[in-house]
CSV table of C-alpha atoms in Angstrom, one decimal:
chain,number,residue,atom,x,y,z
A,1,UNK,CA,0.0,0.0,0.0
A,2,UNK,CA,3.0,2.4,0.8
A,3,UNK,CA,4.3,1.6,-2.8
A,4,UNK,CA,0.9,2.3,-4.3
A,5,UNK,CA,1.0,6.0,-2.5
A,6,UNK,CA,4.4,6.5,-2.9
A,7,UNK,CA,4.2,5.8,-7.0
A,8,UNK,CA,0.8,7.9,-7.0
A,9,UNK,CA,2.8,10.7,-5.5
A,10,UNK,CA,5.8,10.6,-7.5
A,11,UNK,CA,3.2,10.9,-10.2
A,12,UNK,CA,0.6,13.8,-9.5
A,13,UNK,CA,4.1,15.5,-8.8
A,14,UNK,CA,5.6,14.7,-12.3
A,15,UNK,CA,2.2,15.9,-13.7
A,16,UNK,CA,2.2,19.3,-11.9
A,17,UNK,CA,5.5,19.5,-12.9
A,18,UNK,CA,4.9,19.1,-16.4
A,19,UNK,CA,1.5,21.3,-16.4
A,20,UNK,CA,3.8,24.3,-15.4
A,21,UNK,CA,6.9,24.2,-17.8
A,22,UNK,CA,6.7,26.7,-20.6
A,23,UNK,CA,6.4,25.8,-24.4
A,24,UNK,CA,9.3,26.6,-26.2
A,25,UNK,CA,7.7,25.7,-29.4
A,26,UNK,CA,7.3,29.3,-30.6
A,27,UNK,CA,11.2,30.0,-30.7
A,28,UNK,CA,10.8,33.3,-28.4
A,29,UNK,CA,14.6,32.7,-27.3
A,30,UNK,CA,16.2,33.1,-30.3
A,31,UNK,CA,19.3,35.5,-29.7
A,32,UNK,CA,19.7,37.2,-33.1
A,33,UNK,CA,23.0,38.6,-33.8
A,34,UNK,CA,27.1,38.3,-33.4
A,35,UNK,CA,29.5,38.4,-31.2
A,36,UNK,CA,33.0,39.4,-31.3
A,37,UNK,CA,35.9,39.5,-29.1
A,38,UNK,CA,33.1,38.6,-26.5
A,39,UNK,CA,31.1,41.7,-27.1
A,40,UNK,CA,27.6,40.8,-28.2
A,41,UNK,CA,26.1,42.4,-31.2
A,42,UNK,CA,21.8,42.6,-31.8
A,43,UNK,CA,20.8,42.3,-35.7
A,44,UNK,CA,17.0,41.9,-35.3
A,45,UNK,CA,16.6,42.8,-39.2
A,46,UNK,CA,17.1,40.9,-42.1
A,47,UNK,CA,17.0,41.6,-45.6
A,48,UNK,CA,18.4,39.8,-49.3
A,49,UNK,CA,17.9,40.1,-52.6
A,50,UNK,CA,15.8,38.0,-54.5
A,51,UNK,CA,18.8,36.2,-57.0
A,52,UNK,CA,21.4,33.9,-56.9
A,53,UNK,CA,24.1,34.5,-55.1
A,54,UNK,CA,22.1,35.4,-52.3
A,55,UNK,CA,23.0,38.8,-50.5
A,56,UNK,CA,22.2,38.5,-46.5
A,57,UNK,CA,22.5,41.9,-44.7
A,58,UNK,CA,21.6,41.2,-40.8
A,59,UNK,CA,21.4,44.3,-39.2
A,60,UNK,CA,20.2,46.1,-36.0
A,61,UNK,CA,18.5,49.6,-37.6
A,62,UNK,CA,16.3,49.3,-40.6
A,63,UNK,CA,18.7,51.2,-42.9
A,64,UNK,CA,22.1,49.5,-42.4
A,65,UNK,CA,23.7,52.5,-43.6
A,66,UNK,CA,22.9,54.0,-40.1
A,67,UNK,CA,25.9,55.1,-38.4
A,68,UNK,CA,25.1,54.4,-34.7
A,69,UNK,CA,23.8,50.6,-35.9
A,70,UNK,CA,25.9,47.6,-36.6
A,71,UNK,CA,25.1,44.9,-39.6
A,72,UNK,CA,26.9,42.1,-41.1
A,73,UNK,CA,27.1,40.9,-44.8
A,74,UNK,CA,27.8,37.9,-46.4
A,75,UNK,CA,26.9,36.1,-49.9
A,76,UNK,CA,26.0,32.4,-50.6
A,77,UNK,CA,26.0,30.8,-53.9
A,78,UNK,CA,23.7,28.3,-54.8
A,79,UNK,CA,24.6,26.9,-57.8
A,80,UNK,CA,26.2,28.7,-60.8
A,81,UNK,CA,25.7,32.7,-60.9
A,82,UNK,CA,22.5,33.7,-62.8
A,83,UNK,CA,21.0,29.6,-62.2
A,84,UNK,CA,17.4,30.0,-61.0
A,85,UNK,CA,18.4,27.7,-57.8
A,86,UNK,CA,16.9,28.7,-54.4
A,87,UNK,CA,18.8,28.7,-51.5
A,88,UNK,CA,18.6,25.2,-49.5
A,89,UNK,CA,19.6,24.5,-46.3
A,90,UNK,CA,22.8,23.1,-45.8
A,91,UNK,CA,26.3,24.3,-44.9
A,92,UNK,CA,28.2,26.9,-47.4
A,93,UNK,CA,31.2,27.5,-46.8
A,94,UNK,CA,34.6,29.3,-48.4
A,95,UNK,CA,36.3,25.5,-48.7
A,96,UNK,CA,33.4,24.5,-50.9
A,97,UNK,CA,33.2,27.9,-53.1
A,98,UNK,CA,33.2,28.9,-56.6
A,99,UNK,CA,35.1,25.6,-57.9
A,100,UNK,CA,31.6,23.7,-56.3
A,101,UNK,CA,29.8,26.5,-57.3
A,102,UNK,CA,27.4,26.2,-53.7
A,103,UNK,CA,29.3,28.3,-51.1
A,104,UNK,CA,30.1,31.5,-49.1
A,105,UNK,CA,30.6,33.6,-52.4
A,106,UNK,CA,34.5,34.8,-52.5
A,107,UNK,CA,33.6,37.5,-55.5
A,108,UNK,CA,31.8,39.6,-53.0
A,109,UNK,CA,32.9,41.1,-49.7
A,110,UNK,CA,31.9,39.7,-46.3
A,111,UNK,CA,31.8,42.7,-43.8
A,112,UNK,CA,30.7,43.0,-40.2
A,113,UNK,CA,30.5,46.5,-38.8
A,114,UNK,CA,29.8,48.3,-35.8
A,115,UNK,CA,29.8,51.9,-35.5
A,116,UNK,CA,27.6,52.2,-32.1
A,117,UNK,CA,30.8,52.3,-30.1
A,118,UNK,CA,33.8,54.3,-29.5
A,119,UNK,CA,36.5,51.9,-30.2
A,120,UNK,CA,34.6,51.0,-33.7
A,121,UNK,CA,35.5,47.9,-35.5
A,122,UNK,CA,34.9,46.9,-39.1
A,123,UNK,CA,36.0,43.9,-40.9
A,124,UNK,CA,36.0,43.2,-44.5
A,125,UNK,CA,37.3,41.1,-47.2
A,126,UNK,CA,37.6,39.0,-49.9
A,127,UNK,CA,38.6,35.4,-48.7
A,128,UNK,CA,40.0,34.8,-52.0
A,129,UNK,CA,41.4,38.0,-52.3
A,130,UNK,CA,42.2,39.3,-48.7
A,131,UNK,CA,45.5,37.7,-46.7
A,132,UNK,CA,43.8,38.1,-43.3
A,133,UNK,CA,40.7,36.9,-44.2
A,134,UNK,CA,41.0,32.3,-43.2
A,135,UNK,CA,37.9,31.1,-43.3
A,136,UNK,CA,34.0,31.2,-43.4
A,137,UNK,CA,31.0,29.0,-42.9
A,138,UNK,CA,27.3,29.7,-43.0
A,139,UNK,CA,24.7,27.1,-41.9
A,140,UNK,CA,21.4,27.5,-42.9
A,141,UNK,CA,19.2,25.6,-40.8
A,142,UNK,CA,15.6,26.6,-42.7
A,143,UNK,CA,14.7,28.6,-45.6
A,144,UNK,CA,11.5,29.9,-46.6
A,145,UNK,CA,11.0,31.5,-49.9
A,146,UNK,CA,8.2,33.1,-53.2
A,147,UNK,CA,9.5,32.3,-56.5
A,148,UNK,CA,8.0,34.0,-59.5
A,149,UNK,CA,9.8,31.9,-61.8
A,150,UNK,CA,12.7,33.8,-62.5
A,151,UNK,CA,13.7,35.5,-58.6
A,152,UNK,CA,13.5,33.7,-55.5
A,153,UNK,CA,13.0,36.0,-52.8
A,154,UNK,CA,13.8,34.6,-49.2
A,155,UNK,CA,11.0,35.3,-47.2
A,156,UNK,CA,12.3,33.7,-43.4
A,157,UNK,CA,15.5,31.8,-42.6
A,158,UNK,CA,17.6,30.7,-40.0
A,159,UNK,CA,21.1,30.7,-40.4
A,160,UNK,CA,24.0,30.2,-38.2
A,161,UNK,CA,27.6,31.5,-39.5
A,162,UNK,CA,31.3,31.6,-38.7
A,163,UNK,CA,34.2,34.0,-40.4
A,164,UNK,CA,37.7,34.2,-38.7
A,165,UNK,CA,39.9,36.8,-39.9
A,166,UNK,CA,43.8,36.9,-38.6
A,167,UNK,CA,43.1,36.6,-35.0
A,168,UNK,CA,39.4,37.7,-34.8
A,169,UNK,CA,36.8,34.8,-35.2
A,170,UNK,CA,32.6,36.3,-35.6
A,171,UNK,CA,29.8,33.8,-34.5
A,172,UNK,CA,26.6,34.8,-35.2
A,173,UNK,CA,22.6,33.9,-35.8
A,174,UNK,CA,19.2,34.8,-37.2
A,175,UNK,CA,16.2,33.7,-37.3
A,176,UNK,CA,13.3,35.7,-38.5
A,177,UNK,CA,11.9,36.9,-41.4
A,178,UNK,CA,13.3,38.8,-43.9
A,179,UNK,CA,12.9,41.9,-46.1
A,180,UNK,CA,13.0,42.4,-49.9
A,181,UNK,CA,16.7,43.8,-50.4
């Protein structure tokens, strides 16, 4: 009988438990943004255009161009310049480039910027081009996007990505939607 209480018990308790943890499902948590040398930077906006490669510009004001915001940049290619190919999820990276034709695109410049502090940083390059640029890699973990026939425009994505220059190494995310660029 003391088992038979003892096992009811352990069960209302499990269920009261479980009644009062919060649903994650709706992805409220999601930390959108990079971080550099430790220092934490928001993008909460999104925009890219609608061809192929794709141009992601993650940034914290609407117009990126803002001085007191800060916004990175980055192209992926998905499948030969000017193909009608939508972006898929997968891993691009600069190992896997133009030669592969799916990649982080080494014709374009990959920038990250902050201007909303004193001691400003901003890094740029080519990684084909650029001797302190080693290495990027962009994840994207899901893509959502309108075709017309002839653009794909990304309408949400989340995307995970990695770019180390000499010494500096960016990690960043987003997940959201994003704007026509």
């Amino acid at each position: 009988m003391k088992k038979m209480k003892l096992f009811y018990g352990i069960l209302i308790g499990f269920m009261i438990l479980s009644s009062c943890s919060s649903d994650d499902s709706d992805n409220t948590n999601v930390t959108n943004g990079f971080t550099v040398n430790g220092t934490f930077y928001e993008t909460n906006f999104a925009k890219a255009n609608s061809g192929n490669p794709y141009h992601l510009i993650l940034s914290n004001p609407l117009n990126h161009n803002v001085e007191e915001g800060q916004f990175g940049s980055f192209y992926i290619r998905s499948g030969a310049q000017g193909d009608f190919i939508p972006l898929t999820e997968g891993t691009y990276s600069t190992s896997n480039g133009p030669n592969n034709v799916f990649g982080v695109d080494g014709y374009h410049p990959i920038h990250f910027q902050d201007n909303s502090e004193e001691e400003n940083f901003a890094y740029s390059g080519y990684w084909h081009q650029d001797d302190n640029f080693q290495s990027g890699r962009v994840t994207v973990n899901s893509v959502t996007s309108e075709s017309d026939g002839v653009n794909n425009q990304i309408t949400e994505i989340d995307v995970d990505y990695e770019f180390k220059w000499n010494g500096i190494t960016i990690i960043g995310n987003y997940s959201g939607t994003v704007e026509p660029n």
